[in-house]
Short mmCIF file of C-alpha atoms in Angstrom, two decimals:
data_model
loop_
_atom_site.label_atom_id
_atom_site.label_comp_id
_atom_site.label_asym_id
_atom_site.label_seq_id
_atom_site.Cartn_x
_atom_site.Cartn_y
_atom_site.Cartn_z
CA GLY A 26 6.37 19.88 6.00
CA ALA A 27 8.04 16.47 6.75
CA GLY A 28 6.55 13.45 5.25
CA VAL A 29 6.49 9.86 7.00
CA SER A 30 9.95 8.87 7.84
CA GLN A 31 11.06 5.50 8.56
CA THR A 32 14.27 3.97 10.33
CA PRO A 33 16.48 2.41 9.65
CA SER A 34 16.27 2.50 5.88
CA ASN A 35 17.94 -1.10 5.86
CA LYS A 36 18.20 -3.63 8.43
CA VAL A 37 20.14 -6.70 8.04
CA THR A 38 20.05 -9.33 10.96
CA GLU A 39 20.53 -12.97 11.69
CA LYS A 40 17.74 -15.53 12.12
CA GLY A 41 16.50 -15.74 15.44
CA LYS A 42 17.33 -12.21 16.49
CA TYR A 43 15.25 -9.36 17.57
CA VAL A 44 14.42 -6.09 15.49
CA GLU A 45 12.78 -2.81 15.99
CA LEU A 46 11.58 -0.88 13.14
CA ARG A 47 10.42 2.83 13.74
CA CYS A 48 8.04 5.04 11.98
CA ASP A 49 7.62 8.77 12.51
CA PRO A 50 4.09 9.82 11.32
CA ILE A 51 3.18 13.16 9.73
CA SER A 52 2.46 15.40 13.07
CA GLY A 53 -1.09 15.24 13.45
CA HIS A 54 -2.15 12.34 12.02
CA THR A 55 -4.23 10.02 14.03
CA ALA A 56 -4.07 6.89 11.75
CA LEU A 57 -1.04 4.84 11.45
CA TYR A 58 -0.68 1.55 9.20
CA TRP A 59 2.08 -0.87 9.00
CA TYR A 60 2.34 -3.18 5.85
CA ARG A 61 4.65 -5.57 4.74
CA GLN A 62 5.80 -5.66 1.10
CA SER A 63 7.77 -8.90 -0.09
CA LEU A 64 9.38 -8.96 -3.43
CA GLY A 65 6.86 -8.81 -6.41
CA GLN A 66 4.07 -8.49 -4.20
CA GLY A 67 1.81 -5.39 -3.18
CA PRO A 68 1.82 -4.18 0.25
CA GLU A 69 0.36 -6.46 2.71
CA PHE A 70 -1.91 -5.03 5.67
CA LEU A 71 -0.30 -5.83 9.22
CA ILE A 72 -1.93 -3.57 11.48
CA TYR A 73 -3.55 -0.31 12.25
CA PHE A 74 -3.65 2.26 14.94
CA GLN A 75 -6.18 4.87 15.66
CA GLY A 76 -4.33 7.17 18.19
CA THR A 77 -2.80 4.95 20.78
CA GLY A 78 -4.85 1.94 20.34
CA ALA A 79 -4.48 -0.78 17.61
CA ALA A 80 -7.80 -0.87 16.08
CA ASP A 81 -7.20 -3.84 13.91
CA ASP A 82 -4.27 -6.06 14.23
CA SER A 83 -5.58 -9.11 12.29
CA GLY A 84 -3.03 -8.61 9.69
CA LEU A 85 0.12 -9.60 12.10
CA PRO A 86 1.32 -13.13 10.67
CA ASN A 87 1.86 -14.55 14.18
CA ASP A 88 2.79 -13.71 17.89
CA ARG A 89 6.32 -12.90 16.86
CA PHE A 90 5.10 -9.76 15.65
CA PHE A 91 4.04 -6.78 17.76
CA ALA A 92 3.48 -3.19 17.27
CA VAL A 93 3.26 -0.23 19.75
CA ARG A 94 2.26 3.48 19.59
CA PRO A 95 2.30 4.46 23.23
CA GLU A 96 1.93 8.29 22.72
CA GLY A 97 -0.20 8.21 19.59
CA SER A 98 2.58 9.62 17.39
CA VAL A 99 5.96 7.33 16.64
CA SER A 100 4.97 3.70 16.27
CA THR A 101 7.52 0.75 16.55
CA LEU A 102 7.11 -2.49 14.93
CA LYS A 103 8.94 -5.23 16.84
CA ILE A 104 9.82 -8.64 15.27
CA GLN A 105 10.93 -11.32 17.73
CA ARG A 106 12.98 -14.58 16.72
CA THR A 107 13.38 -13.31 13.03
CA GLU A 108 12.89 -15.87 10.43
CA ARG A 109 14.27 -15.80 6.82
CA GLY A 110 10.55 -15.40 5.64
CA ASP A 111 10.26 -12.00 7.35
CA SER A 112 12.75 -10.34 4.78
CA ALA A 113 10.61 -7.84 3.22
CA VAL A 114 10.11 -4.20 3.10
CA TYR A 115 8.14 -2.88 5.93
CA LEU A 116 6.08 0.09 5.06
CA CYS A 117 4.44 2.63 7.42
CA ALA A 118 1.44 5.06 6.53
CA SER A 119 -0.21 7.48 8.44
CA GLY A 120 -3.28 9.44 7.71
CA GLY A 121 -5.62 11.81 8.83
CA SER A 122 -9.44 11.71 8.69
CA SER A 123 -10.03 10.56 5.37
CA TYR A 124 -9.58 7.10 4.33
CA ASN A 125 -7.66 8.49 0.96
CA GLU A 126 -4.88 10.23 3.15
CA GLN A 127 -2.57 7.28 3.52
CA PHE A 128 0.84 8.77 3.24
CA PHE A 129 3.55 6.26 3.01
CA GLY A 130 7.13 6.36 4.14
CA PRO A 131 10.08 5.12 2.40
CA GLY A 132 9.96 1.93 4.04
CA THR A 133 12.75 -0.12 5.80
CA ARG A 134 14.50 -3.05 4.00
CA LEU A 135 14.80 -6.12 6.39
CA THR A 136 17.07 -8.67 5.37
CA VAL A 137 17.23 -11.77 7.77
CA LEU A 138 20.37 -13.82 6.78
CA ASP B 106 -5.69 -15.64 -0.89
CA GLN B 107 -5.43 -12.76 -3.11
CA GLN B 108 -8.48 -10.43 -2.93
CA VAL B 109 -7.18 -7.73 -5.16
CA LYS B 110 -5.54 -9.03 -8.55
CA GLN B 111 -3.59 -7.11 -11.15
CA ASN B 112 -2.88 -9.75 -13.59
CA SER B 113 -0.46 -7.72 -15.91
CA PRO B 114 2.97 -7.30 -14.25
CA SER B 115 4.09 -4.70 -16.93
CA LEU B 116 3.04 -2.31 -19.59
CA SER B 117 4.72 -0.56 -22.38
CA VAL B 118 3.01 2.75 -23.77
CA GLN B 119 4.26 5.32 -26.27
CA GLU B 120 4.02 8.89 -24.97
CA GLY B 121 1.10 10.58 -25.70
CA ARG B 122 -1.17 7.48 -25.80
CA ILE B 123 -3.58 6.07 -23.50
CA SER B 124 -2.25 3.82 -20.66
CA ILE B 125 -5.03 1.32 -19.13
CA LEU B 126 -4.14 -0.58 -16.18
CA ASN B 127 -6.52 -3.19 -14.80
CA CYS B 128 -7.51 -4.60 -11.49
CA ASP B 129 -9.86 -7.32 -10.46
CA TYR B 130 -11.14 -8.08 -6.92
CA THR B 131 -13.03 -10.73 -5.43
CA ASN B 132 -14.67 -9.32 -2.18
CA SER B 133 -18.02 -7.84 -2.71
CA MET B 134 -17.65 -5.95 0.86
CA PHE B 135 -15.02 -3.38 -0.51
CA ASP B 136 -16.54 -0.03 -0.06
CA TYR B 137 -13.62 2.12 -1.66
CA PHE B 138 -10.95 1.47 -4.45
CA LEU B 139 -7.84 3.35 -4.58
CA TRP B 140 -5.08 3.63 -7.09
CA TYR B 141 -1.15 4.12 -5.86
CA LYS B 142 1.90 4.96 -7.87
CA LYS B 143 5.32 3.84 -6.50
CA TYR B 144 8.70 5.07 -7.73
CA PRO B 145 11.76 2.91 -6.78
CA ALA B 146 13.12 3.44 -3.16
CA GLU B 147 9.99 5.31 -2.24
CA GLY B 148 6.59 4.72 -0.58
CA PRO B 149 3.33 4.48 -2.70
CA THR B 150 1.78 7.80 -3.54
CA PHE B 151 -1.96 8.04 -3.40
CA LEU B 152 -3.24 8.90 -6.96
CA ILE B 153 -7.16 8.61 -7.50
CA SER B 154 -9.97 6.72 -5.49
CA ILE B 155 -13.34 5.83 -6.34
CA SER B 156 -16.25 5.08 -3.91
CA SER B 157 -18.10 1.62 -4.72
CA ILE B 158 -21.46 3.75 -5.35
CA LYS B 159 -19.81 5.40 -8.39
CA ASP B 160 -18.78 3.98 -11.67
CA LYS B 161 -16.25 6.71 -12.65
CA ASN B 162 -14.00 9.44 -11.18
CA GLU B 163 -11.68 11.79 -13.19
CA ASP B 164 -8.89 13.73 -12.03
CA GLY B 165 -7.08 15.65 -14.81
CA ARG B 166 -5.28 12.68 -16.97
CA PHE B 167 -6.30 10.24 -14.50
CA THR B 168 -9.61 8.33 -14.88
CA VAL B 169 -10.85 5.50 -12.69
CA PHE B 170 -13.77 3.22 -13.93
CA LEU B 171 -15.57 0.81 -11.67
CA ASN B 172 -17.49 -2.00 -12.91
CA LYS B 173 -19.12 -3.57 -9.91
CA SER B 174 -20.91 -6.46 -11.47
CA ALA B 175 -17.80 -7.72 -13.01
CA LYS B 176 -15.55 -6.84 -10.00
CA HIS B 177 -13.29 -4.92 -12.08
CA LEU B 178 -11.54 -1.39 -11.97
CA SER B 179 -9.32 0.34 -14.48
CA LEU B 180 -7.32 3.31 -14.30
CA HIS B 181 -7.01 5.36 -17.60
CA ILE B 182 -4.08 7.75 -18.18
CA VAL B 183 -4.24 10.00 -21.11
CA PRO B 184 -2.06 11.26 -22.44
CA SER B 185 0.77 9.27 -20.98
CA GLN B 186 4.10 11.04 -20.13
CA PRO B 187 7.51 9.55 -19.24
CA GLY B 188 6.92 11.02 -15.80
CA ASP B 189 4.33 8.26 -15.37
CA SER B 190 6.54 5.44 -15.57
CA ALA B 191 6.33 3.73 -12.06
CA VAL B 192 4.48 0.81 -10.64
CA TYR B 193 0.83 1.21 -10.03
CA PHE B 194 -0.88 -0.39 -7.26
CA CYS B 195 -4.59 -1.06 -7.17
CA ALA B 196 -5.96 -1.23 -3.75
CA ALA B 197 -9.27 -1.78 -2.17
CA ARG B 198 -10.87 -0.96 1.70
CA VAL B 199 -13.20 -2.92 3.77
CA THR B 200 -14.73 -1.13 6.59
CA GLY B 201 -12.45 -0.71 9.25
CA ASN B 202 -9.80 1.03 7.41
CA GLN B 203 -8.28 -2.33 6.28
CA PHE B 204 -6.87 -2.12 2.77
CA TYR B 205 -5.76 -4.91 0.35
CA PHE B 206 -3.31 -4.34 -2.41
CA GLY B 207 -2.60 -5.98 -5.76
CA THR B 208 0.68 -7.03 -6.74
CA GLY B 209 1.33 -4.13 -9.18
CA THR B 210 1.66 -3.15 -12.60
CA SER B 211 5.12 -1.37 -13.89
CA LEU B 212 4.29 1.02 -16.27
CA THR B 213 6.93 2.24 -18.74
CA VAL B 214 5.89 5.31 -21.16
CA ILE B 215 8.47 5.27 -24.08
CA PRO B 216 9.37 8.83 -25.24
#
């Protein structure tokens, strides 16, 4: 079966622009996570959804970052007024009932010029 | 504030020998620990985990050891194989499903 997919795989934008990053989780997975991985760092937790609701958004760095999962499946991470410091790989993971079951997508590499 | 630390950015090991990857943490509220393996241009893949109430978990060539008093865990791979060459991330969970990752250790297994 299909794994977690993320689109686009690469996104180059200019400082100040708005971007949307999409995550298609594994079918049937209720949990969905967004992480940000900067160069030389490990994945940094951003937000966790259980179903349609954000169960924990404490990792979002500021109010320029927002994520939705309106139907409990696909999720979109939205970044307003992008800054050069937002450049990173954004990883999405989905999971079932076990906390072990985080299946990661390949990530979206965001570059803000 | 890095709550999970992997102090060795890289490790090289001869094929057939043991690889030992280390991880330290600061938060005593972590209740579960995981190791992930990552190849270039792919997302991390779950490898093995351990509950905070255990001190050892073994799965084939992979064993994770947890020393709660030292806030330290390690991943042992034996025997190491060239296909094990990847970046390994240690991760820890607090209740509520928030996970903290280390910065990774790049393992190279030399044939």
